[in-house]
Amino acid sequence: MAENGTRAAGPRCIALVGPFQSGKTTLLEAILARTGAIQRQGSVDAGNSVGDGSKEARHHKMSVEISVATTSFMGDDYTFVDCPGSIEFVHEMRAALPAVDAAVVVCELDEKKVPQLQLILRELEEQKIPRFLFLNKIDKADATIHDVLTVLQPASRSKLLLRQIPTFAGETISGFVDLALERAFVYREHARSEVVPLEGDALDREKTARFSMLETLADHDDQLMEQLLEDIQPPRDKVFDDLSKELRDGLVCPVLLGAATRTNGVLRLLKALRHESPGMPSTAKRLGVKAGNDAIVYVMKTLHTAHGGKMSIVRALNGQVADSTIFVTPERDAGRVAGIFKLLGQATEKRGAAQAGETVALGKLDHANTGDTLTAGKQPHPAIAAVRPYPPVLATAVASKERKDDVKLGQALNKLLEEDPSITVEHNAEAHEVVLRGQGEMQLRVATERLTDRFGVATVSHKPTVGYRETIKKGIVQRGRHKKQSGGHGQYGDVVLDIKPLPRGSGFTFAEEIKGGVVPRNYIPSVEEGVRDALKHGPLGFPVVDITAKLIDGSYHTVDSSDMAFQLAGRLAIHDGLPQCHPVLLEPIYQVEIVCPSEATAKMNALMSGRRGQILGFDTREGWDGWDVVRVQMPESEIGDLIVEVRSATAGVGSFTFKFDHMAELSGRTADQIVAARKSAAA
Ligand SMILES: Nc1nc2c(ncn2[C@@H]2O[C@H](COP(=O)(O)OP(=O)(O)OP(=O)(O)O)[C@@H](O)[C@H]2O)c(=O)[nH]1
Ligand SMILES: [Mg+2]
């Protein structure tokens, strides 16, 4: 896999990323049509595109997972990884990115989408992935197109470099000039653009734009800088060399133009990828892959298909992956490959061994997970990346519609988590709930759809139970006597408890001070058991905390007393005593840390006060120019759908993390409503 001049050879893997709905899946379709992998260019709107082939993606007309398709162009294989743009599915992109050679960031000239673009570019910048911008939907653009760099530059840390400028027929864009080639093209729908003479006004504009492109390149090339200063035209090869070198080093991000729906600008994009994007050797270096004979692959995605079982979409980073290869990770055996497949979206085609650089699906690697670095042989290669999902921000409780599916639901959830590691499942034993946590409403909706469509378990969802508690404000000394005389053997247990409130966070403590054996020692644990049991549902209906109960007195009967009778006596004392102790509701308060662009900070402030939030402070966000951190304390019940509002106030980019802080007393109308709701649910 020698590098040919500056051009990389061999298979390439390219991510298509970008803000929501910018046209990534349409661009993939256009690329596949242009390179002959498909006969006709389908569309997302018509529901016949190669990407977004899953039932859920078709249904929502948006990408909800990566789509992977391999095609060939001028003798090389290219695998494109079409990533969802929605922030809720960002983990799909983040997990796939480490193994790609470069990314094409599909964007629009829309100021509102710049913060989203910034987030995505940030991810690429941090992972050091060379990137092109593809300014899509050029068919809808008008003369304001001249502002491209002014609008988009703030999103990028590296310098944007305009590679092409549009040419006009009246008000509409009819073609473009490629500034590196110095050649003018006129777009033709679904066909190659036509070369036309570069003359007149277009030539003048080309000269100016080309000069500023060269200036940008010269920032990192002194020799070019001298040539520019001395008015020497640099040779075209030199310009191309600089373009690819500076792209690969992440110093510049070239901007290309096009319209995916019309296949415009697609061939130029492919040529730029062919000439400028790095290939496996550079990517292996970036990832620190230690070359040897063993096959090394990185798992970009895990799928459970209806017919093929588990599939791991991998990029081969080194060596050759043959069928039946046994893989290991640094922690465990990953399994034996059963089938190697070429992917074209949902379509799979069995194929032979995969070489380094190729992106394929491997069948039945039972213990391989997304993000794993797998090695054939006994010496596991260290993980090339560790992409941890963002902490979840929204939760929903799910249950199988029919009891008989409970076991099946458990299995389905395991598969779901394998497919989407940015979802977590928690079993709330107290509320008998299975709580799914994830990145947003749509992701959780898609997750429940998958449970039904892919894994065959119909489910119902509801809001997860908030962890309310209750406690008491004053103490009492309370007797509990259980006495029954029903024919033969009777039941007798009698206790006196000294019940007192404890400071917040103390939980429950049981003590005893029995003198003279009025309650025999062997019954004392039963009293405690009864008390603990009664505390599970206090007078308000919630678990009781922060109290102590001390057994101070009681009596027994030599024949009729039993463990059961003393348990009941303990329960009775609590049951009768607590309502007189001024019970109060406790609600969980969380420490919430919101990150948002500074212009949204004031809105956050208002949002927080509307949700009983207490602002603790503001700060600038470290390492993030123009972003703030807002620290708030907020009740758990108010965090429920907070993310929805945070996103709508921040063009989708704001987010937060939260952790439990303390329990706080809650009284008044809100408390009454919560207690009433609990009572009616229990009835
Ligand atoms: N006018 C115009 N519309 C386009 C173009 N490319 C895509 N679209 C439309 O934009 C919408 C979104 O296209 P998609 O390809 O699904 O966008 P995406 O970036 O894959 O969306 P997500 O994956 O959900 O983020 C669709 O209605 C497309 O038809 C284009 O070049 N011009
Ligand atoms: Mg898409």
XYZ file of C-alpha atoms and ligand atoms in Angstrom:
716
model
C 0.000 0.000 0.000
C 2.597 2.480 -1.083
C 1.773 6.137 -1.173
C 1.738 7.262 -4.783
C 3.282 10.698 -4.847
C 1.233 12.462 -2.204
C -1.823 10.422 -3.087
C -2.730 7.609 -0.728
C -3.540 4.290 -2.341
C -5.699 1.443 -1.167
C -9.094 1.332 0.507
C -10.334 4.441 2.239
C -12.882 4.898 4.991
C -14.622 8.260 5.064
C -17.183 9.526 7.562
C -20.066 11.703 6.412
C -20.920 13.904 9.370
C -22.586 17.239 9.945
C -25.512 19.045 11.534
C -28.999 17.562 11.550
C -30.623 17.205 8.133
C -27.771 18.801 6.225
C -27.926 16.149 3.509
C -25.420 13.457 4.542
C -27.581 10.497 3.615
C -28.504 12.190 0.345
C -24.829 12.782 -0.348
C -24.078 9.110 0.287
C -26.807 8.236 -2.188
C -25.334 10.646 -4.728
C -21.847 9.188 -4.256
C -23.143 5.649 -4.704
C -24.992 6.671 -7.856
C -22.049 8.624 -9.226
C -19.661 5.696 -8.662
C -22.047 3.120 -10.091
C -22.711 1.188 -6.869
C -26.429 1.769 -7.477
C -28.264 2.253 -10.745
C -30.569 5.060 -9.668
C -30.195 7.731 -7.055
C -32.936 7.245 -4.472
C -33.927 9.787 -1.853
C -34.537 10.007 1.859
C -37.914 11.620 1.256
C -39.061 8.801 -1.030
C -37.803 6.251 1.494
C -35.629 4.406 -1.007
C -32.123 5.539 -0.124
C -29.329 3.101 0.704
C -28.609 4.926 3.956
C -31.428 5.190 6.496
C -32.536 1.718 5.437
C -33.814 0.616 8.837
C -37.499 0.711 9.587
C -36.986 3.366 12.271
C -34.906 5.647 10.029
C -37.415 5.342 7.194
C -40.269 6.043 9.542
C -38.741 9.199 11.021
C -37.058 10.316 7.793
C -33.813 10.911 9.622
C -30.691 8.917 10.374
C -30.828 7.134 13.713
C -27.682 5.012 13.360
C -24.700 4.878 11.035
C -25.167 3.487 7.527
C -22.105 1.975 5.926
C -21.627 1.484 2.189
C -18.626 0.493 0.116
C -18.150 1.550 -3.468
C -15.219 1.911 -5.787
C -13.912 4.947 -7.548
C -11.093 5.022 -10.091
C -9.772 1.676 -8.943
C -9.872 2.203 -5.177
C -12.440 1.054 -2.643
C -14.131 3.707 -0.550
C -16.321 2.948 2.408
C -18.570 5.771 3.535
C -19.936 5.909 7.033
C -23.055 8.056 6.989
C -23.556 9.347 10.523
C -26.759 10.707 12.031
C -26.775 14.469 12.526
C -29.118 14.530 15.497
C -27.260 15.255 18.701
C -29.194 12.401 20.323
C -27.413 9.872 18.125
C -24.004 11.510 18.299
C -22.468 8.451 19.929
C -22.960 6.552 16.667
C -20.638 9.056 15.048
C -18.182 9.308 17.916
C -17.742 5.546 18.120
C -17.171 5.202 14.379
C -14.802 8.147 13.951
C -11.524 6.823 15.386
C -11.009 4.407 12.516
C -11.813 6.671 9.568
C -9.194 8.312 7.374
C -11.074 11.566 6.974
C -14.472 13.125 7.393
C -16.665 15.072 5.037
C -18.608 17.564 7.096
C -21.823 18.216 5.216
C -23.262 21.593 6.165
C -25.526 24.372 5.056
C -25.001 28.097 4.953
C -27.259 28.613 7.940
C -26.185 30.639 10.930
C -28.573 28.745 13.183
C -26.735 25.525 12.496
C -23.290 26.928 13.233
C -23.259 25.862 16.925
C -24.037 22.283 15.885
C -21.322 22.481 13.282
C -18.936 23.692 15.957
C -19.706 20.661 18.151
C -19.032 18.257 15.317
C -15.859 19.989 14.202
C -14.719 19.971 17.823
C -15.052 16.210 17.905
C -13.012 15.875 14.715
C -10.411 18.348 15.912
C -9.979 16.463 19.151
C -9.696 13.119 17.444
C -7.316 14.731 14.892
C -9.341 13.585 11.924
C -8.641 15.398 8.650
C -11.824 17.019 7.403
C -13.429 18.621 4.382
C -16.486 20.810 4.520
C -19.060 20.097 1.856
C -21.372 23.082 1.643
C -24.530 21.343 0.469
C -27.899 22.524 -0.893
C -26.120 25.007 -3.092
C -29.179 24.819 -5.365
C -31.078 26.772 -2.708
C -28.340 29.321 -2.089
C -28.334 32.838 -3.440
C -25.887 35.712 -3.742
C -25.192 35.775 0.022
C -23.021 32.754 -0.677
C -20.092 35.179 -0.661
C -20.292 35.163 3.109
C -19.453 31.478 3.377
C -16.318 31.865 5.409
C -17.673 34.682 7.584
C -20.590 32.499 8.595
C -18.784 29.188 8.982
C -15.302 30.089 10.227
C -16.358 30.651 13.870
C -17.290 26.967 14.034
C -13.809 25.763 13.166
C -10.563 26.005 15.050
C -8.534 25.296 11.947
C -8.619 27.728 9.081
C -11.386 27.154 6.536
C -10.115 27.316 3.011
C -12.484 28.028 0.167
C -11.546 25.558 -2.587
C -14.326 26.472 -4.966
C -16.356 29.564 -5.706
C -19.809 29.528 -7.269
C -20.642 30.987 -10.651
C -24.050 32.394 -11.421
C -26.643 32.420 -14.141
C -28.685 35.419 -13.098
C -29.545 34.941 -9.432
C -29.020 31.186 -9.264
C -25.817 29.266 -8.958
C -25.077 27.467 -12.179
C -21.615 26.121 -11.579
C -18.313 26.699 -9.848
C -14.677 27.425 -10.333
C -12.191 25.055 -8.768
C -9.465 27.291 -7.412
C -6.757 24.663 -7.275
C -7.401 23.443 -10.808
C -8.267 26.935 -12.055
C -11.042 25.482 -14.115
C -14.698 26.496 -14.436
C -17.563 23.997 -14.467
C -21.269 24.220 -15.143
C -23.471 21.874 -13.125
C -25.638 19.352 -14.926
C -28.290 17.442 -13.059
C -27.224 13.854 -12.253
C -24.347 14.123 -14.700
C -20.741 15.241 -14.678
C -20.311 18.975 -14.628
C -19.210 20.424 -17.914
C -15.916 22.276 -18.231
C -16.415 25.772 -19.587
C -13.953 28.551 -20.343
C -12.912 30.579 -17.338
C -13.364 34.154 -18.429
C -14.850 37.567 -17.705
C -16.170 38.312 -14.259
C -15.631 34.710 -13.133
C -11.954 34.961 -13.981
C -11.544 38.131 -11.927
C -13.276 36.626 -8.949
C -11.223 33.472 -9.370
C -7.986 35.431 -9.175
C -8.964 37.112 -5.912
C -10.322 33.955 -4.328
C -7.373 31.890 -5.417
C -5.011 34.382 -3.930
C -6.692 34.196 -0.562
C -6.681 30.395 -0.735
C -2.944 30.489 -1.402
C -2.428 32.953 1.418
C -4.105 30.548 3.799
C -1.872 27.732 2.587
C 1.175 29.964 2.878
C 0.527 30.438 6.590
C 2.167 27.051 6.991
C 4.549 27.127 4.052
C 7.265 29.784 4.017
C 8.393 28.999 0.506
C 4.889 29.569 -0.820
C 4.714 32.782 1.169
C 7.867 34.053 -0.534
C 6.503 33.156 -3.941
C 3.326 35.062 -3.220
C 5.225 38.088 -1.997
C 7.336 38.067 -5.134
C 4.267 37.590 -7.297
C 5.442 34.201 -8.587
C 2.696 31.781 -9.596
C 3.296 28.558 -7.640
C 3.139 25.430 -9.798
C -0.167 23.573 -9.645
C 1.438 20.420 -8.202
C 2.881 22.442 -5.376
C -0.576 23.798 -4.567
C -2.037 20.293 -4.533
C 0.792 19.033 -2.359
C 0.195 21.801 0.133
C -3.524 21.208 0.084
C -3.174 17.559 0.972
C -0.388 18.056 3.469
C -2.163 20.811 5.380
C -5.436 18.917 5.302
C -3.794 15.799 6.717
C -2.102 17.795 9.427
C -5.438 19.345 10.353
C -4.103 22.836 9.638
C -6.782 23.692 7.113
C -10.261 22.509 6.308
C -11.070 22.884 2.611
C -14.603 23.915 1.665
C -16.239 22.390 -1.411
C -19.646 23.194 -2.825
C -22.470 21.057 -4.122
C -26.033 19.852 -4.136
C -26.418 16.230 -3.160
C -29.949 15.902 -4.515
C -28.696 16.805 -7.988
C -25.351 14.988 -7.713
C -23.651 18.354 -8.188
C -20.141 18.767 -6.888
C -19.933 15.081 -6.017
C -17.290 14.093 -8.524
C -15.034 16.957 -7.374
C -15.519 15.840 -3.802
C -14.549 12.292 -4.714
C -11.478 13.541 -6.523
C -10.477 15.640 -3.557
C -10.836 12.568 -1.351
C -8.829 10.509 -3.779
C -5.963 12.941 -3.996
C -5.900 14.536 -0.608
C -7.393 12.294 2.029
C -4.913 10.079 3.849
C -5.162 6.303 3.655
C -4.571 3.433 6.040
C -0.801 3.971 6.563
C -1.275 7.530 7.856
C -4.356 6.602 9.835
C -2.530 3.677 11.435
C 0.195 6.094 12.445
C -2.340 8.531 13.888
C -3.857 5.728 15.943
C -0.549 4.282 17.073
C -1.252 0.905 15.477
C 1.741 -1.334 15.993
C 2.177 -3.088 12.694
C 2.858 -6.796 12.876
C 1.465 -9.835 11.181
C -1.638 -10.168 13.291
C -4.929 -8.835 12.068
C -6.138 -5.830 14.074
C -9.615 -4.400 13.641
C -11.615 -1.646 15.283
C -15.332 -2.190 15.913
C -17.295 0.839 14.687
C -20.752 -0.535 15.270
C -22.584 -3.608 16.507
C -25.836 -4.801 14.981
C -28.277 -7.614 15.585
C -29.833 -8.479 12.273
C -32.982 -10.548 11.938
C -31.337 -13.205 9.767
C -27.585 -12.847 10.117
C -27.475 -12.625 13.932
C -24.849 -10.411 15.494
C -22.679 -8.366 13.129
C -19.692 -6.230 13.971
C -18.873 -3.490 11.490
C -15.117 -3.131 11.621
C -12.262 -1.418 9.931
C -9.257 -3.655 9.388
C -6.290 -1.635 10.637
C -3.570 -4.189 10.062
C -2.975 -7.627 8.571
C -5.604 -9.739 6.918
C -8.927 -10.807 8.381
C -9.930 -14.252 7.168
C -13.092 -16.162 7.956
C -12.849 -18.137 11.227
C -10.233 -15.787 12.659
C -10.370 -15.826 16.458
C -10.165 -12.373 17.993
C -9.236 -11.152 21.453
C -9.424 -7.809 23.192
C -7.085 -6.731 26.003
C -9.769 -7.982 28.426
C -11.432 -11.024 26.882
C -11.958 -13.396 23.990
C -14.157 -11.751 21.401
C -15.180 -14.796 19.387
C -14.610 -16.415 16.026
C -15.513 -14.725 12.750
C -18.361 -16.469 10.939
C -18.700 -14.719 7.619
C -17.183 -11.543 6.190
C -19.540 -9.177 4.423
C -19.398 -6.158 2.187
C -22.015 -3.608 3.134
C -24.258 -1.411 1.071
C -26.505 0.006 3.760
C -28.747 -2.821 4.895
C -27.650 -5.098 2.048
C -24.862 -7.519 2.858
C -22.830 -9.525 0.421
C -20.584 -12.363 1.498
C -16.976 -11.850 0.513
C -13.481 -13.191 1.107
C -10.774 -12.109 3.523
C -10.470 -8.383 4.267
C -7.172 -6.528 3.886
C -5.878 -3.687 6.015
C -7.825 -0.538 5.235
C -11.054 -2.288 4.286
C -14.281 -1.763 6.182
C -16.477 -4.843 6.438
C -18.992 -6.584 8.666
C -17.894 -9.656 10.605
C -20.454 -12.251 11.632
C -20.944 -13.741 15.098
C -18.246 -12.112 17.193
C -20.284 -12.891 20.289
C -18.198 -10.956 22.779
C -17.081 -7.983 20.698
C -18.458 -4.568 21.545
C -18.600 -1.269 19.720
C -15.359 0.587 20.319
C -13.258 -2.541 20.848
C -9.859 -2.999 19.280
C -9.639 -6.677 18.359
C -6.505 -8.645 17.598
C -6.115 -12.068 16.017
C -3.696 -14.243 17.937
C -2.693 -14.232 21.553
C -1.132 -10.776 21.898
C -3.929 -8.229 22.207
C -3.189 -4.816 20.743
C -3.936 -1.964 23.152
C -7.217 -0.197 22.438
C -6.705 2.473 19.784
C -9.512 4.575 21.207
C -11.784 4.777 24.213
C -14.945 6.609 23.309
C -17.172 6.891 26.329
C -20.801 7.789 25.697
C -22.029 11.064 27.112
C -23.978 10.610 30.331
C -27.703 10.178 29.727
C -30.025 13.165 30.023
C -33.488 11.650 29.724
C -35.174 8.565 31.130
C -38.225 6.473 30.427
C -39.553 3.392 32.174
C -40.425 0.430 29.974
C -42.278 -2.793 30.610
C -43.353 -5.589 28.325
C -46.966 -5.265 27.281
C -47.563 -8.857 28.287
C -46.152 -10.486 31.394
C -45.074 -13.539 29.441
C -42.541 -11.394 27.540
C -40.594 -10.351 30.642
C -37.670 -12.667 29.970
C -37.664 -11.781 26.304
C -37.560 -8.097 27.253
C -34.396 -8.688 29.255
C -32.715 -10.335 26.269
C -33.942 -7.636 23.910
C -32.550 -4.929 26.189
C -29.137 -6.598 26.122
C -29.149 -6.494 22.344
C -30.348 -2.917 22.370
C -27.475 -1.866 24.625
C -24.996 -3.657 22.418
C -26.301 -1.754 19.427
C -26.400 1.565 21.249
C -23.967 1.950 24.131
C -25.226 5.470 24.799
C -28.332 3.953 26.380
C -28.229 2.525 29.877
C -30.691 0.277 31.652
C -31.303 0.379 35.355
C -33.563 -1.875 37.380
C -35.330 0.127 40.025
C -36.242 -2.612 42.470
C -38.154 -0.293 44.769
C -40.497 0.899 42.024
C -40.390 -2.394 40.072
C -39.317 -0.477 37.021
C -36.901 -0.956 34.166
C -35.556 2.504 33.434
C -33.997 3.277 30.055
C -31.749 6.299 30.056
C -30.477 7.996 26.955
C -29.699 11.129 25.044
C -33.126 12.463 24.168
C -36.753 11.823 23.308
C -36.164 10.589 19.802
C -33.417 8.201 20.798
C -35.582 6.638 23.498
C -38.537 6.457 21.147
C -36.400 4.728 18.528
C -35.080 2.398 21.241
C -38.588 1.256 22.158
C -39.473 0.913 18.491
C -36.441 -1.302 18.037
C -37.491 -3.459 20.969
C -40.676 -4.182 19.056
C -39.546 -4.159 15.429
C -36.154 -5.763 15.703
C -36.398 -7.845 18.836
C -40.088 -8.705 18.871
C -41.155 -7.421 22.298
C -44.095 -5.048 22.487
C -43.590 -2.589 25.336
C -45.356 0.170 27.177
C -43.483 3.227 28.451
C -44.169 5.709 31.162
C -42.401 8.375 33.158
C -39.984 6.861 35.663
C -40.886 7.112 39.322
C -39.179 9.940 41.191
C -37.355 8.803 44.330
C -39.476 10.648 46.902
C -39.063 9.815 50.574
C -40.722 10.990 53.719
C -39.638 11.675 57.235
C -41.047 13.053 60.489
C -40.624 16.408 62.154
C -41.206 15.357 65.775
C -40.944 12.258 67.902
C -43.346 10.099 69.819
C -43.361 7.191 72.235
C -45.740 4.666 70.756
C -47.032 1.303 71.889
C -47.813 -1.441 69.394
C -49.673 -4.436 70.677
C -50.657 -7.430 68.624
C -53.003 -9.739 70.405
C -55.252 -12.410 68.970
C -57.169 -15.121 70.758
C -58.732 -17.295 68.117
C -59.352 -20.691 69.665
C -56.280 -22.815 70.523
C -52.928 -21.051 70.123
C -53.099 -17.243 70.435
C -50.751 -14.522 69.198
C -49.143 -11.992 71.482
C -46.520 -9.328 70.971
C -46.278 -5.987 72.703
C -43.660 -3.272 72.198
C -43.106 0.358 73.043
C -40.995 2.367 70.603
C -39.365 5.709 71.160
C -39.484 7.209 67.657
C -37.443 10.313 66.826
C -36.390 12.253 63.750
C -32.714 12.123 62.729
C -30.659 14.622 60.712
C -30.977 14.561 56.897
C -29.098 11.719 55.273
C -29.022 9.482 58.371
C -31.335 6.809 57.003
C -32.745 4.577 59.697
C -31.310 3.256 62.924
C -32.835 0.763 65.313
C -31.866 0.582 68.960
C -33.114 -1.183 72.059
C -32.990 -0.593 75.751
C -34.867 -3.525 77.158
C -34.446 -4.109 80.850
C -35.440 -7.179 82.761
C -36.287 -9.198 79.661
C -39.729 -7.628 79.218
C -39.181 -8.416 75.551
C -37.094 -11.588 75.307
C -33.831 -11.089 73.373
C -34.703 -13.570 70.672
C -37.740 -11.499 69.657
C -35.901 -8.215 69.298
C -34.680 -8.872 65.717
C -38.306 -9.601 64.790
C -39.386 -6.263 66.183
C -36.732 -4.579 64.057
C -37.855 -6.511 61.002
C -41.439 -5.408 61.514
C -40.367 -1.803 61.952
C -38.242 -1.846 58.806
C -41.072 -3.367 56.863
C -43.517 -0.702 58.025
C -41.067 2.041 57.037
C -41.299 0.993 53.393
C -44.598 2.863 53.172
C -45.007 5.770 55.533
C -48.229 7.686 56.161
C -47.690 9.684 52.936
C -47.069 6.524 50.926
C -43.287 6.763 50.549
C -40.310 5.067 52.160
C -39.511 6.670 55.518
C -35.964 7.850 56.197
C -33.992 9.830 58.749
C -35.641 8.413 61.814
C -34.637 6.237 64.722
C -36.801 3.795 66.606
C -35.709 2.591 70.010
C -37.403 -0.366 71.635
C -37.804 0.717 75.245
C -40.526 -1.465 76.681
C -43.029 -4.222 75.995
C -44.371 -7.483 77.274
C -44.700 -11.086 76.160
C -46.671 -14.237 76.727
C -44.889 -17.536 77.344
C -47.148 -19.497 75.024
C -48.652 -17.046 72.566
C -45.607 -14.897 71.726
C -43.781 -15.612 68.473
C -41.450 -13.943 65.945
C -44.454 -13.162 63.794
C -46.379 -11.596 66.644
C -43.460 -9.301 67.543
C -42.968 -8.340 63.903
C -46.593 -7.318 63.760
C -46.281 -5.388 67.004
C -43.301 -3.456 65.637
C -45.216 -2.637 62.466
C -48.207 -1.537 64.424
C -46.217 0.878 66.560
C -44.785 2.550 63.445
C -48.071 2.504 61.657
C -49.940 4.129 64.528
C -47.127 6.413 65.625
C -45.868 8.112 62.472
C -49.060 9.941 61.472
C -48.786 11.818 64.772
C -45.172 12.799 64.143
C -45.846 15.515 61.577
C -44.751 13.547 58.484
C -43.213 15.524 55.603
C -42.320 14.723 52.040
C -38.663 14.671 50.999
C -37.669 15.153 47.404
C -34.319 14.399 45.791
C -32.355 17.478 44.811
C -29.686 17.160 42.175
C -26.662 19.188 41.329
C -27.047 20.053 37.650
C -24.296 21.467 35.480
C -25.503 22.979 32.244
C -23.223 23.896 29.362
C -24.479 26.296 26.714
C -23.339 28.999 24.320
C -23.046 32.252 26.281
C -25.862 33.961 24.400
C -28.249 31.361 25.847
C -27.091 31.767 29.446
C -29.761 34.344 30.308
C -32.429 32.025 28.925
C -31.074 29.228 31.094
C -31.451 31.455 34.085
C -35.152 31.957 33.369
C -35.619 28.302 32.577
C -34.103 27.274 35.899
C -36.267 29.529 38.009
C -39.318 28.174 36.217
C -38.280 24.729 37.386
C -37.623 25.462 41.030
C -33.900 25.559 40.308
C -31.483 27.393 42.534
C -28.635 28.933 40.618
C -25.341 28.342 42.373
C -23.136 30.135 39.897
C -21.970 30.847 36.374
C -18.588 30.316 34.824
C -17.001 30.396 31.447
C -16.567 26.882 30.131
C -12.947 25.884 30.171
C -11.496 25.356 26.713
C -14.726 26.454 25.050
C -14.664 30.011 23.793
C -18.080 31.588 23.904
C -19.593 28.928 26.178
C -20.731 29.068 29.768
C -21.315 26.610 32.569
C -24.342 27.166 34.798
C -24.481 25.306 38.104
C -27.886 24.730 39.586
C -29.583 22.711 42.274
C -32.825 21.297 41.045
C -35.440 18.752 42.152
C -35.300 15.408 40.360
C -38.877 15.801 39.163
C -37.936 18.965 37.302
C -34.991 17.371 35.520
C -37.384 14.944 33.802
C -37.642 16.640 30.434
C -35.221 19.483 31.092
C -33.082 18.474 28.129
C -35.910 19.230 25.730
C -36.032 22.844 26.862
C -32.278 23.248 27.178
C -31.885 22.110 23.596
C -34.660 24.288 22.285
C -33.078 27.324 23.939
C -29.646 26.585 22.463
C -30.240 25.504 18.864
C -29.808 21.942 20.001
C -26.302 22.166 21.431
C -26.789 22.820 25.143
C -26.522 19.894 27.493
C -26.088 18.985 31.135
C -24.857 16.435 33.604
C -26.380 15.827 37.007
C -25.732 14.011 40.206
C -27.681 13.456 43.378
C -26.987 16.001 46.051
C -29.434 15.787 48.963
C -33.030 15.252 50.019
C -35.033 18.342 50.821
C -38.353 18.875 52.557
C -41.223 19.725 50.313
C -44.534 21.072 51.529
C -47.485 23.016 50.152
C -49.490 22.414 47.037
C -46.798 20.566 45.088
C -46.317 18.158 47.969
C -50.059 17.619 48.361
C -50.353 16.802 44.675
C -47.524 14.301 44.848
C -49.053 12.579 47.881
C -52.501 12.508 46.280
C -51.072 11.025 43.079
C -49.312 8.348 45.094
C -52.459 7.484 46.995
C -54.540 7.173 43.862
C -51.841 5.055 42.180
C -51.753 2.729 45.186
C -55.549 2.462 45.384
N -32.485 21.488 -1.967
C -31.707 20.516 -1.511
N -32.165 19.698 -0.575
C -31.345 18.723 -0.136
C -30.040 18.550 -0.630
N -29.471 17.512 0.011
C -30.390 17.045 0.867
N -31.520 17.754 0.787
C -32.763 17.545 1.540
O -32.498 17.733 2.920
C -33.272 16.838 3.701
C -32.367 16.035 4.609
O -31.579 15.192 3.837
P -30.814 13.968 4.456
O -29.920 13.424 3.407
O -31.724 13.051 5.130
O -29.970 14.743 5.554
P -29.050 14.077 6.666
O -27.949 15.022 6.895
O -28.688 12.698 6.292
O -30.055 14.072 7.916
P -29.753 13.362 9.336
O -28.969 12.157 9.065
O -31.088 13.049 9.912
O -29.021 14.385 10.116
C -34.014 15.962 2.714
O -35.321 16.459 2.556
C -33.221 16.106 1.436
O -33.991 15.921 0.273
C -29.597 19.454 -1.643
O -28.485 19.386 -2.134
N -30.467 20.412 -2.034
Mg -28.821 11.050 7.410
